[in-house]
C-alpha cells in the first residue's frame, strides 16, 4: 500500500509536468485560427492536446492509485480536493476542446490548472484516515460531482478571461483595464504564495508560538512563514526567529492572516517586477496571444460551459450534498457556510443564465460575470475552508 | 381586447407580435425591426398585453425576468451576510447569543447581533425573499410557457418571407430547387434526427423542441421543493429531538408520543492507531495526533404495548437492536435515530470509606449512586452513615453557609454526611467532595474518605422524522430533469422556401449558434440552397 502511495505521488508529479509541456505546445499552436470548420489543427495544437490527455491520464492514475492505497476516494482533505478540482478543470477543457477545437483555451486553462494543483500541494499531503462523518460512499459521489461541476464552470471563466484580454482596449488606462489587472494580480499573488511557501519549507522555517485562544486558553501555533503578525498575546518559543510586528485579537487566526499578508506582499513584488520588465499591463502582454480567436466563439464557449457545468454543479454540490447531509448530519440543510456558499454559487450562475436571456448581457458583460462566478467558487474553496470555520473544515 | 387577424387568415390572441402561423410581423415595432425578436416566438404574453388592474401590475412585476434576477441577487447577497460570523444555532449551547457576539467579536459582533444577522436565515425578510422567488417562478413561467406552447404548436411550414428574412441566420438566392435536391436535403436532415415537414414548396426541419420546456420543468421542480420545505411547519410532518442517554439507561424516544423506548447498551469511541490501522495513515496520525475512527451507540429499540391505554404501566417489547454510527442511523417506521454527540466518563457512583482520621482504620465502604441515593447507609456493627444533603453540581456556599448546586447534573458532586459510630452515637457532620473533606460543625474523629469513582459515557442521539423528504426528493428530481432537458439540447429549426423564383433559407436555435451553423453547413453542402449567414456578428 505504501508503494502504491509513492507511485501515486509520482504520477501526480508527472501529470504536472505534462500539463506544463502542453501549455508550451498550445503556445506554439495559437498562430493558427483553428476555428473554421474543416480547418484541421496544426501540429502544435495536435501535440498539445495529446500531451494534455497523457497528463490527464497520469493524473487519473494518481487518483485511482491513491484511492487504492487509502481505501477511500482521495477527496477528503484540502490537498486532495484541490488537486481533484485541478484535474476536473483539465477534464472540462478536454471536453470543450473537442467541441470547439480552440487551442487558445488550452493556453489559459492549463496554467490555471497547474497553479491550482501547485496551490493544493502547499497543504499537508499525507493520506489521512477518514473521520466518522466522512465514512460514506457519498464522499466519492458528492465531492467528485461537485468538483466536476466547478471544473466545467471554471472553463467559463477561462473563456471569459480570454474574451476580456482580447477585447478590452489597452491603449489607455480605464476602469476595465484596472479590474482586469486586479484579476491578474490575484493570480500572481497565488503564485507568490506557492513560491514563498515552497521556499520557506525548503529552508525548514518553523517558529512556535504560545498564545491565548478564543476560549481564553493557552494554545500553541507553529508558523512556517516568518510571523509578520503574531497570535493573541503570543510569545515566540523558537529561538532566533523573527518577532512579530503586531499581534491580532483572539478571534482572528494569526497564522492564516500572516500567510495572506505574505501572499499579497509577495504578489505586489512579483507583479511590480513583471510590470517593470514588460513595461506593459499583464493583460496587455497577453493580448497578442489571443488575437486570432473569435470573440463570438469565446462568448459561446463561456456560455456553453455554464450550461454544461450548472446541472452537474447543482447535482453534486446541492442535491447529492443534501442527501449525504441528511444521512450524516441528520438534516439535509443546515446553513453551514460551505452549504451557503454552494447555494450562492448556484444562485449566481442561475442569475447568469437568466441574464443571457436579456439583450446586452452577451459578450463583455457576460465575460465579467464568468470571472465573478469563478471568484465565488475560489472563495468557497479557499476562504470558506480556511477562514470561515464550519462543518466542512477538514484540512 | 379582441383577437388579431393576420393577412394569412389566422386569428391570433391579442398582443401577438409574430403571427403564430405564418410568422408575419403584427405590431408596428416588429414590422420596423431588422431582425425579429424570437424569444418566446413573438407570442402574446399576458404581461406584455395587459396593464390596467392591480392584478395585471402584480402579474407583470413578477413575470419579469429582470425582477427575478434581482430577487436571486438579493437572496445570494443576503445569504452571504449570514456566513460572516457563525449563526446563533452553531454557538456552543452554554453561551447566550446576546453577550457572545460582543464578547468574541467586539463592536462588530454587537452590531451583527443587533441587526439580527445572527439568525438571518430564519428572519422574516429572508423568508419573504424566498417567497418572492417562489411567486416569481410561478408567474414568470406561466406567463411564457402557455403562449410559447401555442406558438410552437401552430407554426406553419411555409413561413412568410418577411419572417424568414428577419431571422438571424438567413440567405436567399435566385433560382429553383430540383426535386432530387429537396430529397437530398430532407434525407440529410432526417439523418441528423430532424423532424422534416414539407408543404407548398417549403420545408421546415425541427429538432429537440422538448428542450424548450426544460426551464419550465425545472421551475416546477423548484416550486415543489419550496412547497415541501414549507410543509415542515405542518404539525406531525417533522420531528427534531435530541436525546442524551447514559449507558445502561432506557428512555422514551421523544417525538414518538411514548410509543417507543430506546436503551443504550454502551457507547464506543475508537481512534485510529498507528500499527493497527493501515500503514499509509501513520504519517497523518503522527502529525495530527488523535483521529477519531468510530462513534457508536449500541441501542435496543422497544415498543410500548400499553401506549394506547391511558394510565397503564409501560410494557416494553423488543423491536430491534442496532449499532448506531455516524452515517448509519437506526431506522424504524418514519423515524431515524442518529449518533450526534457524546460525553465520556460522566460520574455514575462514588465510593467512600468511613475512616478514623487518626488511626486510618476503615469501617466499611459506602457506594453512592449519584442518580439514586439512599437516605442512610448501614455498615453494621453500629456504624451508619446518613446522607444529609446531596449537591450534584456543587458551586460553593451561600452567605448563610448553605451549600448550593448549580445544576442537577453530577459534574462536581458533594455530600453532607452524618457519621454515626459506637464512639459517636450522636453523629458527626462531614462535608465531602472527591478529594476534599470539610468539617463545618467542628472537628470530627471520623471522615468519609473518597476511594473511587464509577463512570459511564453518555450518548446524544438525534431523533428525526421528516415526512417532507419525499416531496423534496420529487422536487429535486424534477428540477434535475428540467435543468438537463433545457441545458444539454438545443432547439434547432431550418426553414427553406421556394417562392417566385427565389430560394430562401433561414435558421434558428435557442442557443449554441456555432453548432447550428456547422450543422446547416453539412446539410446544405453540395446543394444549391444558399447557406444562411449569421447577421448578428461582431
Coordinates of N, CA, C and O in Angstrom, one line a residue, chain B residues 193-248:
Chain B
X193 N -31.5 13.6 -37.4 CA -32.6 13.5 -36.5 C -33.5 14.7 -36.4 O -34.1 15.1 -35.4
X194 N -33.7 15.4 -37.5 CA -34.7 16.5 -37.6 C -36.0 15.9 -38.0 O -36.1 14.9 -38.7
X195 N -37.1 16.5 -37.5 CA -38.4 16.2 -38.0 C -38.6 17.1 -39.2 O -38.6 18.3 -39.0
X196 N -38.9 16.5 -40.3 CA -39.0 17.4 -41.5 C -40.4 17.4 -42.0 O -41.1 16.3 -42.1
X197 N -40.9 18.6 -42.3 CA -42.3 18.7 -42.9 C -42.1 19.6 -44.1 O -41.4 20.5 -44.2
X198 N -42.8 19.2 -45.2 CA -42.8 20.0 -46.4 C -44.2 20.3 -46.8 O -45.2 19.5 -46.6
X199 N -44.4 21.5 -47.5 CA -45.7 21.9 -47.9 C -45.5 23.1 -48.8 O -44.7 24.0 -48.6
X200 N -46.2 23.1 -49.9 CA -46.2 24.2 -50.9 C -44.8 24.8 -51.2 O -44.6 26.0 -51.1
X201 N -43.9 23.9 -51.5 CA -42.6 24.4 -51.8 C -41.8 25.0 -50.6 O -40.9 25.8 -50.8
X202 N -42.2 24.5 -49.5 CA -41.5 25.0 -48.3 C -41.1 23.8 -47.4 O -41.8 22.8 -47.4
X203 N -40.0 24.0 -46.7 CA -39.6 22.9 -45.8 C -39.3 23.5 -44.4 O -38.7 24.5 -44.2
X204 N -39.8 22.7 -43.4 CA -39.4 23.1 -42.0 C -38.8 21.9 -41.3 O -39.4 20.8 -41.3
X205 N -37.6 22.0 -40.9 CA -36.9 21.0 -40.2 C -36.7 21.4 -38.8 O -36.3 22.5 -38.5
X206 N -37.1 20.6 -37.8 CA -37.1 21.0 -36.4 C -36.6 19.8 -35.6 O -36.9 18.7 -35.9
X207 N -35.8 20.1 -34.6 CA -35.4 19.1 -33.7 C -35.3 19.6 -32.2 O -35.0 20.8 -32.0
X208 N -35.5 18.7 -31.3 CA -35.4 18.9 -29.9 C -36.3 20.0 -29.4 O -35.8 20.8 -28.5
X209 N -37.5 20.1 -29.8 CA -38.4 21.1 -29.3 C -38.6 20.9 -27.8 O -38.8 21.9 -27.1
X210 N -38.5 19.7 -27.3 CA -38.7 19.4 -25.9 C -37.8 20.2 -25.0 O -38.1 20.5 -23.9
X211 N -36.6 20.6 -25.5 CA -35.6 21.3 -24.7 C -36.2 22.6 -24.3 O -35.8 23.2 -23.3
X212 N -37.1 23.2 -25.1 CA -37.7 24.5 -24.7 C -38.5 24.4 -23.4 O -38.8 25.4 -22.8
X213 N -39.0 23.2 -23.1 CA -39.8 23.1 -21.9 C -38.9 22.9 -20.6 O -39.4 23.0 -19.5
X214 N -37.6 22.7 -20.8 CA -36.7 22.4 -19.7 C -36.8 23.5 -18.6 O -37.0 23.1 -17.4
X215 N -36.7 24.8 -18.9 CA -36.8 25.8 -17.9 C -38.1 25.7 -17.0 O -38.0 25.8 -15.8
X216 N -39.2 25.4 -17.7 CA -40.4 25.4 -17.0 C -40.5 24.1 -16.1 O -41.0 24.2 -15.0
X217 N -40.0 23.0 -16.6 CA -39.9 21.8 -15.8 C -39.1 22.0 -14.6 O -39.5 21.7 -13.5
X218 N -37.9 22.6 -14.8 CA -37.1 22.8 -13.6 C -37.7 23.8 -12.6 O -37.6 23.7 -11.4
X219 N -38.4 24.8 -13.1 CA -39.1 25.7 -12.2 C -40.2 25.0 -11.4 O -40.4 25.2 -10.3
X220 N -40.9 24.1 -12.1 CA -41.9 23.3 -11.4 C -41.2 22.5 -10.2 O -41.7 22.5 -9.1
X221 N -40.1 21.9 -10.6 CA -39.3 21.2 -9.5 C -39.0 22.1 -8.4 O -39.2 21.7 -7.2
X222 N -38.5 23.3 -8.7 CA -38.1 24.2 -7.6 C -39.4 24.6 -6.7 O -39.3 24.7 -5.5
X223 N -40.5 24.8 -7.4 CA -41.7 25.2 -6.7 C -42.1 24.0 -5.7 O -42.4 24.3 -4.6
X224 N -42.1 22.8 -6.3 CA -42.4 21.7 -5.4 C -41.5 21.6 -4.2 O -41.9 21.4 -3.1
X225 N -40.2 21.8 -4.5 CA -39.2 21.8 -3.4 C -39.5 22.9 -2.3 O -39.5 22.6 -1.1
X226 N -39.8 24.1 -2.8 CA -40.1 25.2 -1.8 C -41.4 24.8 -1.1 O -41.5 25.1 0.2
X227 N -42.4 24.3 -1.7 CA -43.6 23.9 -1.0 C -43.3 22.8 0.0 O -43.9 22.9 1.1
X228 N -42.5 21.9 -0.4 CA -42.1 20.8 0.5 C -41.5 21.4 1.8 O -41.8 21.0 2.9
X229 N -40.6 22.4 1.6 CA -39.9 23.0 2.7 C -40.9 23.7 3.6 O -40.8 23.7 4.8
X230 N -41.9 24.3 3.0 CA -43.0 25.0 3.7 C -43.8 24.0 4.6 O -44.2 24.4 5.7
X231 N -44.0 22.8 4.1 CA -44.8 21.8 4.8 C -44.2 21.4 6.1 O -44.9 20.8 7.0
X232 N -42.9 21.6 6.3 CA -42.3 21.2 7.5 C -43.0 21.8 8.8 O -43.0 21.1 9.8
X233 N -43.5 23.0 8.6 CA -44.2 23.6 9.8 C -45.5 23.0 10.1 O -46.1 23.3 11.1
X234 N -46.1 22.1 9.2 CA -47.3 21.5 9.5 C -47.1 20.5 10.6 O -46.2 19.7 10.5
X235 N -48.0 20.5 11.7 CA -47.8 19.6 12.8 C -47.8 18.1 12.3 O -48.6 17.7 11.4
X236 N -46.9 17.4 12.8 CA -46.8 15.9 12.5 C -45.9 15.6 11.4 O -45.6 14.4 11.1
X237 N -45.5 16.6 10.6 CA -44.6 16.4 9.5 C -43.1 16.2 9.9 O -42.4 15.6 9.2
X238 N -42.8 16.8 11.0 CA -41.4 17.0 11.3 C -41.1 16.8 12.7 O -41.7 17.4 13.6
X239 N -40.1 16.0 13.0 CA -39.6 15.9 14.4 C -38.1 16.0 14.4 O -37.4 15.5 13.6
X240 N -37.6 16.8 15.4 CA -36.2 17.0 15.5 C -35.9 17.1 17.0 O -36.2 18.1 17.7
X241 N -35.5 16.0 17.6 CA -35.3 15.9 19.1 C -33.9 15.4 19.4 O -33.4 14.6 18.6
X242 N -33.4 15.9 20.5 CA -32.1 15.4 20.9 C -32.3 14.7 22.2 O -32.9 15.1 23.1
X243 N -31.7 13.5 22.3 CA -31.9 12.7 23.5 C -30.5 12.3 24.0 O -29.7 11.6 23.4
X244 N -30.2 12.8 25.2 CA -29.0 12.4 25.9 C -29.3 11.1 26.7 O -30.2 11.1 27.6
X245 N -28.6 10.1 26.4 CA -28.9 8.8 27.1 C -27.6 8.1 27.6 O -26.7 8.0 26.9
X246 N -27.7 7.8 28.9 CA -26.5 7.3 29.5 C -26.4 5.8 29.2 O -27.4 5.1 29.0
X247 N -25.2 5.3 29.3 CA -25.0 3.8 29.2 C -25.9 3.1 30.2 O -25.9 3.4 31.4
X248 N -26.6 2.1 29.7 CA -27.5 1.3 30.6 C -28.9 1.9 30.8 O -29.8 1.2 31.3

